[in-house]
Amino acid sequence: MIGFLARRLLELAGTLAVASFLVFGAVYLAPGRPETFLLGGRGASPQLLAAIRSQYHLDDPFLVQYGRWLGDVLTGRFGESVQYRSSVLALVGSRLPTTATLIGMSLVLVLVFGIGLGWLGAVRGGVADSGVLVGTSLALGTPSFVAGVVMQSYLAIKLHWFPDQGSGTGFADLVYHLVLPSIALSLYWIGMLARVTRTAMLDVLGQEHVMVARSRGVPEAQVLRRHVFRNALGPIVTTAGLIVTGLVISTVLVEAVFTLNGVGAFLEKSVTVKDFPVVQAIALLIVAVFVLVNLVVDLLYPFIDPRVALGAREGGA
Amino acid sequence: MTVLSIEDLRLELPGASRPVLAGVDLEVRPGQTVALVGESGSGKSLTSRSVLGLLPPGARARGAVRVAGEDVLTMTPARLRELRSRQVSMVFQDPRAAINPMLRIGAFLTESLRANLGESKTGARGRAVEMLAAVGLTDRALRQYPHQLSGGMLQRVMIAAALLADPALLLADEPTTALDVSTQTEIVALLADLRERFGTGLLFVTHDLGLAAAIADHVYVMYAGRIVEHGTAETVFAAPRHPYTIALLEATPSLAQPDGRLRAIPGRPPDLRTELTGCAFVPRCTRATGECHTTVPVGQVACHHAGGTDA
């Protein structure tokens, strides 16, 4: 267990190192120059441009720039936003609660409805199952920003049931403001998790030990819980891990639609204006979430299936 | 009083041209071991599963399957669950497929006791340890997972689980087929021993005639959904009278005459798409006459040309 953890943590560090290089490289290669934005499109003297470029070390060779940035990041310094001229950590940190709450609410919706609908389809069959299949196809075919725009225009702007934008003030108000965004964000993933749950449970339902449990007089509800759902957990948990990372990515679009002041919208805005310290910090944060979620799923696996021993599997983030 | 009495059981499946079971009669008395013998597809497993009310989806059953006088086919789901948890249990062919691989042996053993008989955790555990000892396992097994035990040990667990609630009837559906030969002998000896100790009636389903001869008091031979011959084990094996039973015995390897050539039964059993008018064994039978094609034979030896004297 300790050895496994140590190995996984080393892998985590390796993945982050590679990711940091790619993130930095991508921003470096992207078109557009940050100083142009800084000057707001006004013409500037070559001296002023040179001053700005030297302030951000933009004229150093690529590897030197990367080395300096990595050294800073490792010591917790993510630099200053070009756009706001203040600490990247503070800017991202202040937007984190909104995004974390949005992802948390969406994840609850995905787990409850994804597993619930998949269970219903697998166990009930017939009309219920057809309904689940049609519903999940619809959900899987609807991009989150389309669902967001549609709900915004009907439920918020037309019916005034929900606010159409902003994050509100205080936690309760934040949750209220995040109802529509979290539904928009979770629809697609509910469809995916319902499909996976349904297939996994159908697979287990056909196994002999389920019939044997029934033949022993185990009540049906317990058969479904302890023998069918329990045994189907492997693919469900793996997919749930993928979904957490998928939710993180999708916040970029949904936060933009609902003009939420979160990390996703901040990333989108920062990419547009080439605010590279912010883009790099958020990209790195997303990679870290990916790697951590994978680690958690891998650590959960032996608890789900006793036949899987930690360390016996080929690890890989 | 019989523990099990199957009366004219008929079972129809959707998509089949003839009944899978076409009037099965069978009896098990308390403490008696009855072997149900036949080829794959003869309907022997379906017959044994019907005793637990485990019918394939869409199946229509007629006749009666009485356990201690009560018809299983008309039971409510709640009564059926009670029957399964107290009166009748089953040992299956492949213990590795029959036991949930994700649960500890202890959880598997005790779940039916706890769910149905309201046993406390410690009470159920005590009973489980007792039964594990009876099948030759220690309580160490309680904390183990199925993949940590061998096939033979798992089948012992299955038997312990089946006997946990002290049922009046134990069904064993080819309980040794998935095991290696030396383990087979152990399991059969164990079943015989436990039946003696607990006075459980045993319905032993097998295609292995040698095994049936070794364990059973009474033998039923099944072919294409019907019992074609039944009688005490000695009678059936020493003086078989139905051509199918005779052919089956001739097709069984014997240690007594190792040089004798085995005679396979020519042809195959009829499949479920074939409608039958007379005796199902006609195409493979050496004694078949015109009557056999038109009239279904009945009786303790269901044959128009049964050898020997009629009982």
XYZ file of C-alpha atoms in Angstrom:
628
model
C 0.000 0.000 0.000
C 2.756 2.448 0.993
C 4.903 1.399 -1.967
C 1.949 1.737 -4.295
C 1.183 5.203 -2.987
C 4.803 6.302 -3.307
C 4.949 5.054 -6.878
C 1.692 6.757 -7.762
C 2.856 10.044 -6.238
C 6.052 9.877 -8.303
C 3.949 9.261 -11.398
C 1.797 12.211 -10.436
C 4.868 14.461 -10.215
C 6.102 13.164 -13.583
C 2.769 13.784 -15.253
C 2.613 17.300 -13.861
C 6.159 18.006 -15.078
C 5.353 16.903 -18.619
C 2.042 18.770 -18.512
C 3.729 21.954 -17.307
C 6.073 21.840 -20.308
C 3.186 21.316 -22.729
C 1.111 24.051 -21.111
C 3.945 26.524 -21.236
C 4.851 25.529 -24.779
C 1.266 25.872 -26.016
C 0.917 29.374 -24.640
C 4.332 30.312 -26.040
C 3.403 29.060 -29.519
C -0.095 30.566 -29.591
C -0.497 33.548 -31.947
C -0.829 37.112 -30.660
C 1.349 39.181 -28.412
C 0.459 40.083 -24.846
C 1.943 43.566 -25.055
C -0.516 44.483 -27.814
C -3.397 43.846 -25.439
C -1.642 45.647 -22.594
C -1.530 48.764 -24.677
C -5.196 48.492 -25.572
C -4.550 48.748 -29.302
C -2.919 52.150 -28.988
C 0.247 52.727 -30.905
C 3.311 52.726 -28.697
C 6.877 53.713 -29.061
C 9.404 50.912 -29.643
C 10.974 51.872 -26.298
C 7.731 51.266 -24.386
C 7.229 47.903 -26.141
C 10.760 46.877 -25.319
C 10.249 47.875 -21.672
C 7.146 45.725 -21.398
C 8.811 42.796 -23.139
C 11.733 42.928 -20.763
C 9.441 43.231 -17.716
C 7.811 39.910 -18.642
C 11.080 38.436 -19.961
C 9.436 37.896 -23.331
C 12.688 38.152 -25.285
C 14.508 35.335 -23.468
C 14.926 31.972 -25.234
C 12.031 29.534 -24.754
C 13.835 27.154 -22.403
C 15.079 29.989 -20.217
C 11.541 31.363 -19.942
C 10.202 27.885 -19.128
C 12.900 27.289 -16.517
C 12.202 30.599 -14.800
C 8.438 29.981 -14.818
C 8.813 26.400 -13.486
C 11.100 27.608 -10.706
C 8.536 30.230 -9.734
C 5.638 27.754 -9.841
C 7.521 25.252 -7.697
C 8.005 27.917 -5.051
C 4.343 28.878 -5.224
C 4.746 32.031 -7.276
C 2.339 32.037 -10.189
C 3.144 35.607 -11.099
C 0.938 38.529 -11.933
C -1.925 38.699 -14.367
C -1.038 40.820 -17.374
C -4.651 41.930 -17.579
C -5.327 42.827 -13.928
C -1.797 43.462 -12.751
C -2.426 41.509 -9.571
C -1.531 38.084 -8.156
C -2.712 35.143 -10.275
C -3.181 33.043 -7.119
C -5.548 35.612 -5.601
C -7.486 36.063 -8.847
C -7.946 32.312 -9.377
C -8.515 31.687 -5.674
C -11.383 34.182 -5.466
C -13.121 32.476 -8.428
C -12.540 28.949 -7.191
C -15.557 28.714 -4.788
C -18.026 29.445 -7.616
C -16.511 26.841 -9.903
C -16.080 24.250 -7.144
C -19.729 24.684 -6.080
C -20.869 24.414 -9.703
C -18.883 21.207 -10.227
C -20.042 19.801 -6.883
C -23.732 20.465 -7.637
C -23.362 19.023 -11.143
C -21.606 15.928 -9.823
C -24.438 15.294 -7.348
C -26.974 15.611 -10.186
C -24.916 13.319 -12.420
C -24.499 10.627 -9.753
C -28.135 10.699 -8.579
C -29.795 10.830 -12.000
C -27.156 8.933 -13.975
C -27.125 5.958 -11.628
C -30.862 6.217 -10.943
C -31.869 6.195 -14.621
C -29.370 3.479 -15.511
C -30.673 1.332 -12.650
C -34.267 1.946 -13.705
C -33.573 0.975 -17.319
C -31.648 -2.174 -16.421
C -34.034 -3.419 -13.737
C -37.437 -2.420 -15.098
C -36.832 -3.038 -18.786
C -39.738 -2.498 -21.220
C -41.119 1.019 -21.596
C -38.973 2.428 -18.779
C -35.847 1.118 -20.481
C -36.871 2.540 -23.869
C -37.535 5.872 -22.161
C -34.095 5.830 -20.580
C -32.459 4.979 -23.907
C -34.256 7.779 -25.764
C -33.656 10.272 -22.942
C -29.968 9.485 -22.680
C -29.561 9.720 -26.474
C -31.088 13.203 -26.322
C -28.876 14.192 -23.404
C -25.768 12.864 -25.157
C -26.667 14.786 -28.307
C -27.134 18.137 -26.564
C -23.983 20.234 -25.994
C -23.929 21.872 -22.562
C -23.892 25.432 -23.944
C -26.980 24.734 -26.078
C -28.840 23.335 -23.067
C -27.625 26.372 -21.119
C -28.853 28.922 -23.658
C -32.246 27.193 -24.018
C -32.861 27.008 -20.252
C -31.621 30.538 -19.780
C -34.042 31.979 -22.311
C -37.097 30.003 -21.086
C -36.710 29.362 -17.360
C -34.760 32.502 -16.519
C -35.567 35.278 -18.968
C -39.129 34.324 -19.917
C -40.486 32.699 -16.737
C -38.145 34.407 -14.213
C -37.910 31.213 -12.159
C -34.166 31.491 -11.960
C -31.607 34.278 -12.358
C -30.200 34.422 -15.878
C -26.691 35.448 -14.970
C -24.183 36.203 -12.266
C -23.164 34.381 -9.130
C -25.252 36.259 -6.523
C -24.088 37.100 -3.013
C -23.646 34.590 -0.198
C -23.622 30.815 -0.473
C -27.401 30.184 -0.597
C -27.786 32.777 -3.335
C -24.826 31.232 -5.161
C -26.496 27.809 -5.101
C -29.713 29.391 -6.430
C -27.772 31.081 -9.228
C -26.057 27.809 -10.069
C -29.213 25.684 -10.476
C -29.579 26.232 -14.232
C -25.834 26.146 -14.945
C -25.398 22.882 -13.066
C -28.321 21.281 -14.938
C -26.857 22.462 -18.254
C -23.466 21.154 -17.242
C -24.665 17.759 -16.036
C -27.151 16.707 -18.767
C -24.584 15.173 -21.091
C -22.782 13.372 -18.274
C -26.062 12.083 -16.807
C -26.686 10.476 -20.202
C -23.248 8.944 -20.236
C -23.353 7.605 -16.664
C -26.892 6.241 -17.151
C -25.735 4.324 -20.216
C -22.708 2.894 -18.421
C -24.725 1.991 -15.297
C -27.427 0.332 -17.378
C -24.971 -1.774 -19.384
C -22.909 -2.753 -16.342
C -26.000 -3.768 -14.348
C -27.493 -5.724 -17.258
C -24.203 -7.558 -17.553
C -24.252 -8.547 -13.872
C -27.990 -9.360 -13.951
C -27.215 -12.100 -16.476
C -24.627 -13.726 -14.216
C -25.380 -16.977 -12.459
C -24.650 -15.800 -8.929
C -27.598 -13.381 -9.147
C -29.965 -16.262 -9.954
C -28.351 -18.223 -7.121
C -28.941 -15.368 -4.663
C -32.614 -15.328 -5.686
C -32.768 -19.115 -5.353
C -31.615 -18.718 -1.757
C -34.531 -16.472 -0.931
C -32.575 -13.217 -0.725
C -35.134 -10.373 -1.084
C -35.093 -8.777 -4.547
C -34.142 -5.306 -3.275
C -31.119 -6.809 -1.556
C -30.228 -8.862 -4.645
C -30.200 -5.660 -6.707
C -28.209 -3.671 -4.164
C -25.700 -6.207 -2.886
C -25.236 -8.460 -5.871
C -26.077 -6.473 -8.993
C -25.245 -2.808 -8.294
C -22.325 -3.650 -6.002
C -20.753 -5.822 -8.696
C -21.397 -3.234 -11.417
C -19.539 -0.508 -9.466
C -16.216 -0.932 -11.309
C -17.202 0.670 -14.622
C -19.474 3.139 -12.792
C -16.661 4.494 -10.609
C -14.218 4.621 -13.525
C -16.746 6.613 -15.559
C -17.518 8.874 -12.590
C -13.804 9.736 -12.467
C -13.833 10.629 -16.153
C -16.948 12.683 -15.563
C -15.341 14.806 -12.828
C -12.585 15.790 -15.242
C -15.133 16.304 -18.019
C -17.158 18.615 -15.762
C -14.039 20.674 -15.040
C -13.493 21.241 -18.766
C -17.148 21.955 -19.525
C -17.308 24.756 -16.934
C -15.461 26.960 -19.419
C -18.474 27.112 -21.768
C -21.248 27.016 -19.178
C -19.741 29.746 -17.037
C -19.420 31.891 -20.151
C -23.102 31.348 -21.074
C -24.323 32.300 -17.587
C -21.642 34.964 -17.099
C -20.520 33.340 -13.881
C -17.430 34.743 -12.268
C -15.670 31.377 -12.076
C -12.362 29.848 -13.067
C -13.703 28.476 -16.358
C -14.946 31.823 -17.620
C -11.738 33.402 -16.360
C -9.708 30.927 -18.406
C -11.756 31.671 -21.502
C -11.323 35.419 -21.077
C -7.607 35.098 -20.328
C -7.007 32.980 -23.425
C -8.721 35.622 -25.551
C -6.463 38.397 -24.276
C -3.413 36.147 -24.008
C -3.014 36.690 -20.282
C -0.419 33.920 -20.203
C 0.374 33.681 -16.461
C -3.347 33.079 -15.766
C -3.773 30.578 -18.602
C -0.732 28.641 -17.454
C -1.850 28.540 -13.817
C -5.402 27.389 -14.625
C -4.221 24.811 -17.165
C -1.854 23.402 -14.576
C -4.655 23.338 -12.005
C -6.851 21.362 -14.414
C -4.076 18.857 -15.066
C -3.590 18.448 -11.309
C -7.318 17.718 -10.873
C -7.135 15.097 -13.659
C -4.201 13.334 -12.085
C -5.671 13.437 -8.563
C -9.048 12.078 -9.679
C -7.297 9.220 -11.475
C -5.306 8.471 -8.356
C -8.449 8.397 -6.205
C -10.220 6.044 -8.657
C -7.218 3.710 -8.681
C -7.075 3.715 -4.895
C -10.798 2.901 -4.717
C -10.543 -0.065 -7.059
C -9.312 -2.720 -4.610
C -12.198 -1.820 -2.304
C -14.653 -2.370 -5.143
C -13.184 -5.614 -6.451
C -11.250 -7.726 -3.926
C -9.593 -9.582 -6.791
C -7.669 -6.423 -7.676
C -4.611 -5.999 -5.474
C -2.920 -2.600 -5.198
C 0.316 -2.526 -7.151
C -0.584 -5.678 -9.047
C -2.106 -3.551 -11.768
C -0.075 -1.599 -14.216
C -0.402 1.941 -12.934
C -0.745 4.878 -15.278
C -2.290 8.260 -14.832
C -45.573 -38.017 3.524
C -43.219 -36.956 0.751
C -40.834 -34.010 0.895
C -41.224 -33.492 -2.815
C -43.899 -34.710 -5.112
C -43.968 -33.592 -8.735
C -47.213 -34.462 -10.459
C -47.611 -34.323 -14.224
C -45.408 -31.257 -14.564
C -45.652 -29.701 -18.009
C -43.586 -26.727 -19.034
C -43.917 -24.741 -22.241
C -41.377 -22.212 -23.414
C -42.010 -19.475 -25.961
C -40.569 -20.440 -29.354
C -40.520 -24.189 -28.698
C -42.730 -26.498 -30.804
C -43.298 -28.968 -28.015
C -43.338 -28.798 -24.201
C -39.852 -28.887 -22.631
C -41.349 -30.956 -19.864
C -44.171 -33.217 -21.007
C -45.639 -34.677 -17.856
C -42.978 -35.358 -15.258
C -43.846 -37.386 -12.141
C -41.273 -37.709 -9.390
C -41.135 -38.272 -5.643
C -38.583 -37.727 -2.894
C -39.227 -39.045 0.630
C -37.614 -37.661 3.766
C -33.972 -38.661 3.970
C -34.113 -40.354 0.587
C -31.595 -39.776 -2.213
C -33.130 -39.664 -5.639
C -31.054 -39.393 -8.786
C -32.467 -37.736 -11.890
C -30.409 -38.948 -14.844
C -30.403 -37.852 -18.453
C -28.498 -36.247 -21.301
C -28.034 -32.481 -21.643
C -31.299 -30.897 -22.719
C -33.474 -33.708 -21.397
C -35.108 -31.277 -18.962
C -33.539 -32.542 -15.739
C -32.200 -29.154 -14.653
C -35.504 -27.441 -15.483
C -37.292 -30.041 -13.376
C -35.048 -29.432 -10.379
C -35.232 -25.645 -10.736
C -39.012 -25.738 -10.882
C -38.925 -27.041 -7.303
C -37.585 -23.625 -6.250
C -40.028 -21.853 -8.538
C -37.125 -20.777 -10.757
C -38.741 -20.925 -14.182
C -37.233 -19.408 -17.327
C -38.814 -16.101 -18.415
C -42.054 -16.605 -20.345
C -42.416 -20.234 -19.250
C -45.929 -21.629 -18.691
C -46.146 -24.443 -16.186
C -48.997 -26.877 -15.528
C -49.302 -29.728 -13.103
C -48.068 -29.479 -9.538
C -44.765 -29.319 -7.713
C -45.576 -30.045 -4.086
C -43.096 -29.422 -1.318
C -44.441 -30.807 1.968
C -47.851 -30.868 0.318
C -47.874 -27.264 -0.878
C -47.777 -26.428 -4.597
C -44.756 -24.293 -5.469
C -46.275 -23.215 -8.803
C -49.094 -21.300 -7.090
C -47.059 -19.680 -4.307
C -46.956 -15.906 -3.799
C -43.514 -14.289 -4.149
C -43.289 -13.862 -0.369
C -44.145 -17.506 0.298
C -41.705 -18.537 -2.420
C -38.930 -16.603 -0.704
C -39.757 -18.332 2.553
C -39.663 -21.721 0.817
C -36.287 -20.927 -0.679
C -34.801 -19.719 2.578
C -36.127 -22.474 4.864
C -37.376 -25.591 3.118
C -35.529 -26.196 -0.123
C -32.047 -25.224 -1.200
C -29.888 -25.946 -4.156
C -26.246 -26.706 -4.824
C -25.197 -25.583 -8.290
C -22.832 -26.968 -10.863
C -20.056 -24.394 -10.878
C -19.422 -22.845 -7.463
C -17.175 -20.186 -8.966
C -20.055 -18.856 -11.032
C -22.641 -19.404 -8.301
C -20.959 -17.431 -5.511
C -20.677 -13.648 -5.784
C -16.920 -12.960 -6.234
C -17.136 -9.547 -4.541
C -18.452 -10.693 -1.161
C -16.635 -12.441 1.641
C -17.632 -16.064 2.257
C -19.070 -15.029 5.622
C -21.397 -12.482 4.022
C -22.486 -14.996 1.388
C -23.229 -17.690 3.949
C -25.238 -15.584 6.358
C -27.198 -13.252 4.088
C -30.233 -15.457 3.606
C -30.438 -16.313 7.320
C -30.232 -12.674 8.289
C -32.624 -11.407 5.631
C -35.330 -14.021 6.094
C -35.099 -15.593 9.500
C -34.222 -12.383 11.318
C -31.053 -13.914 12.736
C -28.681 -11.586 14.553
C -25.215 -11.106 13.124
C -23.551 -13.217 15.802
C -26.245 -15.896 15.681
C -25.934 -16.254 11.932
C -22.161 -16.277 12.199
C -22.239 -19.039 14.801
C -24.464 -21.134 12.592
C -22.152 -20.481 9.630
C -19.088 -21.639 11.591
C -20.979 -24.775 12.618
C -21.894 -25.621 9.029
C -18.404 -24.817 7.732
C -17.063 -27.352 10.249
C -19.633 -29.879 9.033
C -18.298 -29.567 5.478
C -14.680 -29.675 6.668
C -13.711 -25.993 6.583
C -12.507 -23.729 9.384
C -13.940 -20.331 10.295
C -10.924 -18.749 8.570
C -12.976 -19.079 5.387
C -15.509 -16.548 6.695
C -13.099 -13.675 6.126
C -11.862 -14.931 2.750
C -13.035 -14.041 -0.733
C -14.115 -16.712 -3.242
C -11.004 -16.266 -5.390
C -8.866 -17.312 -2.418
C -10.489 -20.767 -2.244
C -10.187 -23.770 -4.558
C -13.149 -25.077 -6.553
C -13.642 -27.992 -4.188
C -13.552 -25.722 -1.123
C -16.029 -23.359 -2.774
C -18.406 -26.227 -3.473
C -18.149 -27.121 0.230
C -19.073 -23.511 1.016
C -22.025 -23.808 -1.363
C -23.164 -26.980 0.407
C -22.738 -25.354 3.820
C -24.822 -22.409 2.599
C -27.496 -24.751 1.306
C -27.744 -26.629 4.599
C -27.552 -23.537 6.818
C -31.289 -23.232 7.352
C -31.669 -27.003 7.832
C -33.891 -27.546 4.774
C -36.022 -30.661 4.303
C -34.928 -30.980 0.684
C -31.601 -30.398 -0.990
C -31.388 -30.136 -4.770
C -27.992 -30.812 -6.294
C -27.723 -29.833 -9.962
C -24.638 -31.625 -11.307
C -22.702 -30.518 -8.224
C -19.484 -32.262 -9.256
C -19.326 -31.641 -13.001
C -17.106 -28.568 -12.708
C -14.682 -30.221 -10.277
C -11.705 -32.514 -10.835
C -12.141 -36.237 -10.251
C -10.666 -36.611 -6.761
C -12.632 -33.586 -5.552
C -15.792 -35.067 -7.103
C -15.482 -38.140 -4.908
C -14.999 -35.987 -1.804
C -18.048 -33.883 -2.570
C -20.265 -36.898 -3.268
C -19.119 -38.578 -0.048
C -19.769 -35.329 1.819
C -23.285 -34.997 0.407
C -24.084 -38.622 1.320
C -22.716 -38.096 4.823
C -24.580 -34.834 5.426
C -27.846 -36.276 4.136
C -27.460 -39.034 6.704
C -26.622 -36.625 9.530
C -29.339 -34.077 8.856
C -31.986 -36.364 7.397
C -32.315 -34.160 4.336
C -34.044 -35.461 1.225
C -31.695 -35.166 -1.752
C -32.559 -34.801 -5.412
C -29.335 -35.378 -7.296
C -29.353 -34.280 -10.925
C -26.577 -35.790 -13.021
C -25.631 -37.207 -16.397
C -23.104 -39.489 -14.681
C -24.675 -42.949 -14.246
C -21.809 -44.234 -12.114
C -22.305 -41.374 -9.689
C -26.050 -41.955 -9.610
C -25.517 -45.663 -8.872
C -23.127 -44.798 -6.065
C -25.315 -42.282 -4.233
C -28.983 -42.889 -5.016
C -31.720 -45.034 -3.462
C -34.057 -44.366 -6.328
C -33.333 -43.431 -9.943
C -35.383 -41.558 -12.538
C -34.182 -41.638 -16.140
C -35.263 -38.693 -18.228
C -35.423 -38.311 -22.002
C -36.786 -35.376 -24.034
C -38.899 -33.963 -21.214
C -40.317 -37.248 -19.913
C -39.382 -39.788 -17.271
C -38.805 -42.921 -19.333
C -37.968 -45.296 -16.502
C -37.708 -45.205 -12.744
C -37.145 -47.626 -9.916
C -34.750 -48.445 -7.120
C -31.113 -47.953 -8.017
C -30.416 -51.693 -7.908
C -33.272 -52.546 -10.277
C -32.574 -49.820 -12.786
C -28.852 -50.419 -12.975
C -28.905 -54.229 -12.710
C -31.921 -54.863 -14.908
C -32.691 -51.829 -17.058
C -35.774 -52.278 -19.189
C -36.193 -49.131 -21.266
C -34.105 -49.241 -24.473
C -32.758 -45.768 -23.643
C -31.589 -46.809 -20.168
C -30.001 -49.930 -21.631
C -28.220 -47.899 -24.316
C -27.069 -45.332 -21.704
C -25.570 -48.049 -19.518
C -23.838 -49.627 -22.495
C -22.363 -46.235 -23.339
C -20.893 -45.864 -19.843
C -17.259 -46.890 -19.358
C -16.869 -49.608 -16.765
C -13.835 -50.644 -14.740
C -15.092 -54.237 -14.533
C -14.858 -54.759 -18.275
C -12.119 -52.426 -19.450
C -11.792 -54.232 -22.794
C -15.447 -54.021 -23.748
C -16.051 -51.515 -26.530
C -18.280 -48.580 -25.614
C -21.400 -48.375 -27.664
C -22.434 -44.804 -28.300
C -26.147 -44.218 -28.833
C -26.572 -43.349 -32.518
C -28.279 -40.070 -33.378
C -29.096 -37.100 -31.130
C -31.957 -36.248 -28.804
C -34.752 -34.357 -30.604
C -34.452 -30.574 -30.331
C -37.256 -28.305 -29.191
C -38.305 -27.355 -32.723
C -39.305 -30.944 -33.441
C -42.909 -31.862 -32.711
C -43.305 -35.347 -31.334
C -46.221 -37.648 -32.003
C -45.123 -40.930 -30.497
C -42.141 -42.012 -28.415
C -39.304 -39.447 -28.451
C -36.659 -42.157 -28.606
C -37.957 -43.730 -31.846
C -35.254 -42.449 -34.245
C -32.481 -43.878 -32.067
C -34.250 -47.060 -30.940
C -33.534 -50.590 -32.229
C -36.902 -51.960 -31.124
C -39.155 -49.279 -32.637
C -42.283 -50.426 -34.454
C -45.249 -48.658 -36.030
C -47.001 -48.234 -32.706
C -44.008 -46.301 -31.331
C -44.440 -43.620 -34.022
C -48.051 -42.909 -33.172
C -48.668 -43.582 -29.477
C -46.774 -42.052 -26.565
C -45.809 -44.883 -24.205
C -46.599 -44.445 -20.518
C -45.965 -46.349 -17.301
C -43.094 -46.961 -14.911
C -41.115 -48.056 -17.975
C -42.428 -45.826 -20.729
C -41.874 -48.208 -23.624
C -44.153 -50.366 -25.775
C -41.469 -53.021 -25.958
C -39.971 -52.907 -22.482
C -37.754 -55.877 -21.756
C -38.240 -58.085 -18.668
C -41.472 -58.454 -16.743
C -43.760 -55.578 -15.944
C -43.859 -54.616 -12.295
